[in-house]
Amino acid sequence: ARLTPISHRQFVERLRALGFEGLVGGRPPQMRRGHTTLIVPNPHEGDISVGFLRPLLNQAGISREKWLGESER
């Protein structure tokens, strides 16, 4: 499977499913898992493109396989 654009809501839901907590509404909004803090894109900017999703996942320490649920099989 491959990465595809994702809505802000789906992005946040998937991060929560992978153990990230909160959507701290500061500037900029952030989610945390352990010592990892991820800056979350603004929701009003439309879907998150694959080109933007890749570095976000890298920053969060999430592999493509884990994001797509392939390692759960």
Coordinates of N, CA, C and O in Angstrom, one line a residue:
A1 N 0.8 -1.2 0.0 CA 0.0 0.0 0.0 C 0.9 1.2 0.0 O 2.1 1.2 0.3
R2 N 0.3 2.4 -0.3 CA 1.1 3.6 -0.4 C 0.4 4.7 0.4 O -0.8 4.6 0.6
L3 N 1.1 5.7 0.7 CA 0.6 6.9 1.4 C -0.3 7.6 0.5 O -0.1 7.7 -0.7
T4 N -1.4 8.2 1.0 CA -2.3 9.0 0.3 C -2.6 10.3 1.1 O -2.4 10.3 2.3
P5 N -3.1 11.3 0.4 CA -3.5 12.5 1.2 C -4.5 12.2 2.3 O -5.3 11.2 2.1
I6 N -4.5 12.9 3.3 CA -5.4 12.6 4.5 C -5.9 13.9 5.1 O -5.3 14.9 5.0
S7 N -7.2 13.8 5.5 CA -7.8 15.0 6.1 C -7.2 15.3 7.5 O -6.6 14.3 8.1
H8 N -7.3 16.5 8.0 CA -6.8 16.8 9.3 C -7.4 15.9 10.4 O -6.7 15.4 11.2
R9 N -8.7 15.7 10.3 CA -9.4 14.9 11.3 C -8.9 13.5 11.3 O -8.6 12.9 12.4
Q10 N -8.7 12.9 10.1 CA -8.2 11.5 10.0 C -6.8 11.4 10.5 O -6.4 10.5 11.2
F11 N -6.0 12.5 10.2 CA -4.6 12.5 10.7 C -4.5 12.5 12.2 O -3.8 11.7 12.8
V12 N -5.3 13.3 12.9 CA -5.3 13.4 14.3 C -5.8 12.0 14.9 O -5.3 11.5 15.9
E13 N -6.9 11.5 14.3 CA -7.4 10.2 14.8 C -6.4 9.1 14.7 O -6.2 8.3 15.6
R14 N -5.7 9.0 13.6 CA -4.6 8.0 13.4 C -3.5 8.2 14.4 O -3.0 7.2 14.9
L15 N -3.1 9.4 14.6 CA -2.0 9.7 15.6 C -2.5 9.2 17.0 O -1.7 8.6 17.7
R16 N -3.7 9.5 17.4 CA -4.2 9.0 18.7 C -4.2 7.5 18.7 O -3.9 6.9 19.8
A17 N -4.6 6.8 17.6 CA -4.6 5.4 17.6 C -3.1 4.8 17.8 O -3.0 3.7 18.3
L18 N -2.1 5.6 17.4 CA -0.7 5.2 17.5 C -0.1 5.7 18.8 O 1.1 5.7 19.0
G19 N -0.9 6.2 19.7 CA -0.4 6.6 21.1 C -0.1 8.0 21.3 O 0.3 8.3 22.4
F20 N -0.4 8.9 20.4 CA -0.2 10.3 20.6 C -1.4 10.9 21.4 O -2.5 10.4 21.3
E21 N -1.1 11.8 22.2 CA -2.2 12.4 23.1 C -2.4 13.9 22.9 O -1.5 14.6 22.5
G22 N -3.6 14.3 23.1 CA -4.0 15.7 23.1 C -3.8 16.3 21.8 O -3.1 15.8 20.9
L23 N -4.5 17.4 21.6 CA -4.2 18.3 20.5 C -4.1 19.6 21.2 O -5.1 20.3 21.4
V24 N -2.9 19.9 21.7 CA -2.7 21.1 22.5 C -3.0 22.3 21.6 O -2.3 22.4 20.6
G25 N -4.0 23.1 21.9 CA -4.5 24.1 21.0 C -3.6 25.4 21.0 O -4.1 26.4 20.6
G26 N -2.4 25.3 21.4 CA -1.5 26.4 21.4 C -1.1 26.8 20.0 O -1.6 26.3 19.0
R27 N -0.1 27.7 19.9 CA 0.4 28.1 18.6 C 1.9 27.6 18.5 O 2.7 28.2 19.2
P28 N 2.2 26.7 17.7 CA 1.3 25.9 16.9 C 0.7 24.7 17.7 O 1.2 24.3 18.7
P29 N -0.4 24.1 17.2 CA -1.0 22.9 17.9 C 0.0 21.8 17.8 O 0.7 21.6 16.9
Q30 N 0.0 21.0 18.9 CA 0.9 19.9 19.1 C 0.3 18.6 19.6 O -0.8 18.7 20.3
M31 N 0.8 17.5 19.3 CA 0.4 16.2 20.0 C 1.7 15.6 20.5 O 2.8 15.8 19.9
R32 N 1.6 14.8 21.6 CA 2.7 14.2 22.2 C 2.6 12.7 22.4 O 1.5 12.3 22.7
R33 N 3.7 12.0 22.4 CA 3.8 10.6 22.8 C 5.2 10.5 23.4 O 6.2 10.6 22.7
G34 N 5.2 10.2 24.7 CA 6.5 10.1 25.4 C 7.2 11.4 25.3 O 6.7 12.5 25.6
H35 N 8.4 11.3 24.8 CA 9.3 12.6 24.7 C 9.2 13.2 23.3 O 9.9 14.1 23.0
T36 N 8.3 12.6 22.5 CA 8.2 13.1 21.1 C 7.0 14.1 21.0 O 5.9 13.8 21.4
T37 N 7.3 15.3 20.5 CA 6.3 16.3 20.3 C 6.2 16.5 18.8 O 7.2 16.8 18.1
L38 N 5.0 16.5 18.3 CA 4.7 16.7 16.9 C 3.9 17.9 16.6 O 2.8 18.1 17.2
I39 N 4.4 18.8 15.8 CA 3.6 20.0 15.4 C 2.6 19.5 14.4 O 2.9 18.9 13.4
V40 N 1.3 19.8 14.7 CA 0.2 19.4 13.8 C -0.2 20.5 12.9 O -0.4 21.7 13.3
P41 N -0.3 20.2 11.6 CA -0.7 21.3 10.6 C -2.1 21.9 11.0 O -2.9 21.2 11.6
N42 N -2.3 23.1 10.5 CA -3.6 23.7 10.8 C -4.7 23.0 10.0 O -4.5 22.7 8.8
P43 N -5.9 22.9 10.6 CA -7.0 22.2 9.9 C -7.6 22.9 8.7 O -8.1 22.3 7.8
H44 N -7.4 24.2 8.7 CA -8.1 25.0 7.6 C -7.3 25.0 6.3 O -7.7 25.6 5.3
E45 N -6.2 24.3 6.2 CA -5.3 24.3 5.0 C -5.7 23.1 4.1 O -4.9 22.9 3.2
G46 N -6.8 22.4 4.3 CA -7.2 21.3 3.4 C -6.5 20.0 3.8 O -5.8 19.9 4.9
D47 N -6.6 19.0 2.9 CA -5.9 17.7 3.2 C -4.4 17.9 3.3 O -3.8 18.8 2.7
I48 N -3.8 17.0 4.1 CA -2.4 16.9 4.2 C -1.9 16.1 3.1 O -2.2 14.9 2.9
S49 N -1.0 16.7 2.2 CA -0.5 16.0 1.1 C 0.5 14.9 1.5 O 1.1 14.9 2.6
V50 N 0.8 14.0 0.5 CA 1.8 12.9 0.8 C 3.2 13.5 1.0 O 3.9 13.1 1.9
G51 N 3.5 14.6 0.3 CA 4.8 15.3 0.4 C 4.9 15.9 1.8 O 6.1 16.1 2.2
F52 N 3.9 16.3 2.4 CA 3.9 16.9 3.7 C 3.8 15.8 4.8 O 4.3 15.9 5.9
L53 N 3.0 14.7 4.5 CA 2.8 13.7 5.4 C 4.1 12.9 5.8 O 4.4 12.6 6.9
R54 N 4.9 12.6 4.7 CA 6.2 11.9 4.9 C 7.1 12.5 6.0 O 7.5 11.8 6.9
P55 N 7.4 13.8 5.9 CA 8.3 14.4 7.0 C 7.6 14.4 8.3 O 8.2 14.3 9.4
L56 N 6.2 14.6 8.4 CA 5.5 14.6 9.7 C 5.7 13.2 10.3 O 6.0 13.1 11.5
L57 N 5.5 12.1 9.5 CA 5.7 10.8 10.1 C 7.1 10.5 10.5 O 7.3 9.9 11.6
N58 N 8.0 11.0 9.8 CA 9.5 10.9 10.1 C 9.7 11.6 11.4 O 10.4 11.0 12.3
Q59 N 9.2 12.8 11.6 CA 9.4 13.6 12.8 C 8.8 12.8 14.0 O 9.3 12.8 15.1
A60 N 7.7 12.1 13.8 CA 7.0 11.4 14.8 C 7.5 10.1 15.1 O 7.2 9.4 16.1
G61 N 8.5 9.6 14.3 CA 9.1 8.3 14.4 C 8.1 7.2 14.1 O 8.2 6.1 14.6
I62 N 7.3 7.4 13.1 CA 6.3 6.4 12.6 C 6.7 6.0 11.2 O 6.8 6.8 10.3
S63 N 6.8 4.7 11.1 CA 7.2 4.1 9.7 C 5.9 4.2 8.8 O 4.8 4.2 9.3
R64 N 6.2 4.1 7.5 CA 5.1 4.1 6.6 C 4.2 2.8 6.9 O 3.0 2.9 6.8
E65 N 4.9 1.7 7.1 CA 4.1 0.4 7.4 C 3.3 0.6 8.6 O 2.1 0.1 8.6
K66 N 3.8 1.1 9.7 CA 3.0 1.3 10.9 C 1.8 2.2 10.7 O 0.7 2.0 11.1
W67 N 2.1 3.3 9.9 CA 1.0 4.3 9.6 C -0.1 3.6 8.9 O -1.3 3.9 9.1
L68 N 0.2 2.8 7.9 CA -0.8 2.1 7.1 C -1.3 0.9 7.7 O -2.2 0.2 7.2
G69 N -0.8 0.5 8.9 CA -1.3 -0.6 9.6 C -0.8 -2.0 9.1 O -1.3 -3.0 9.4
E70 N 0.2 -1.9 8.2 CA 0.8 -3.1 7.6 C 1.5 -4.0 8.6 O 1.6 -5.2 8.5
S71 N 2.1 -3.4 9.7 CA 2.8 -4.1 10.7 C 1.9 -4.8 11.7 O 2.4 -5.5 12.5
E72 N 0.6 -4.5 11.6 CA -0.3 -5.1 12.6 C -0.9 -6.4 12.1 O -1.6 -7.1 12.8
R73 N -0.6 -6.8 10.9 CA -1.1 -8.1 10.3 C -0.3 -9.3 10.9 O 0.8 -9.2 11.2

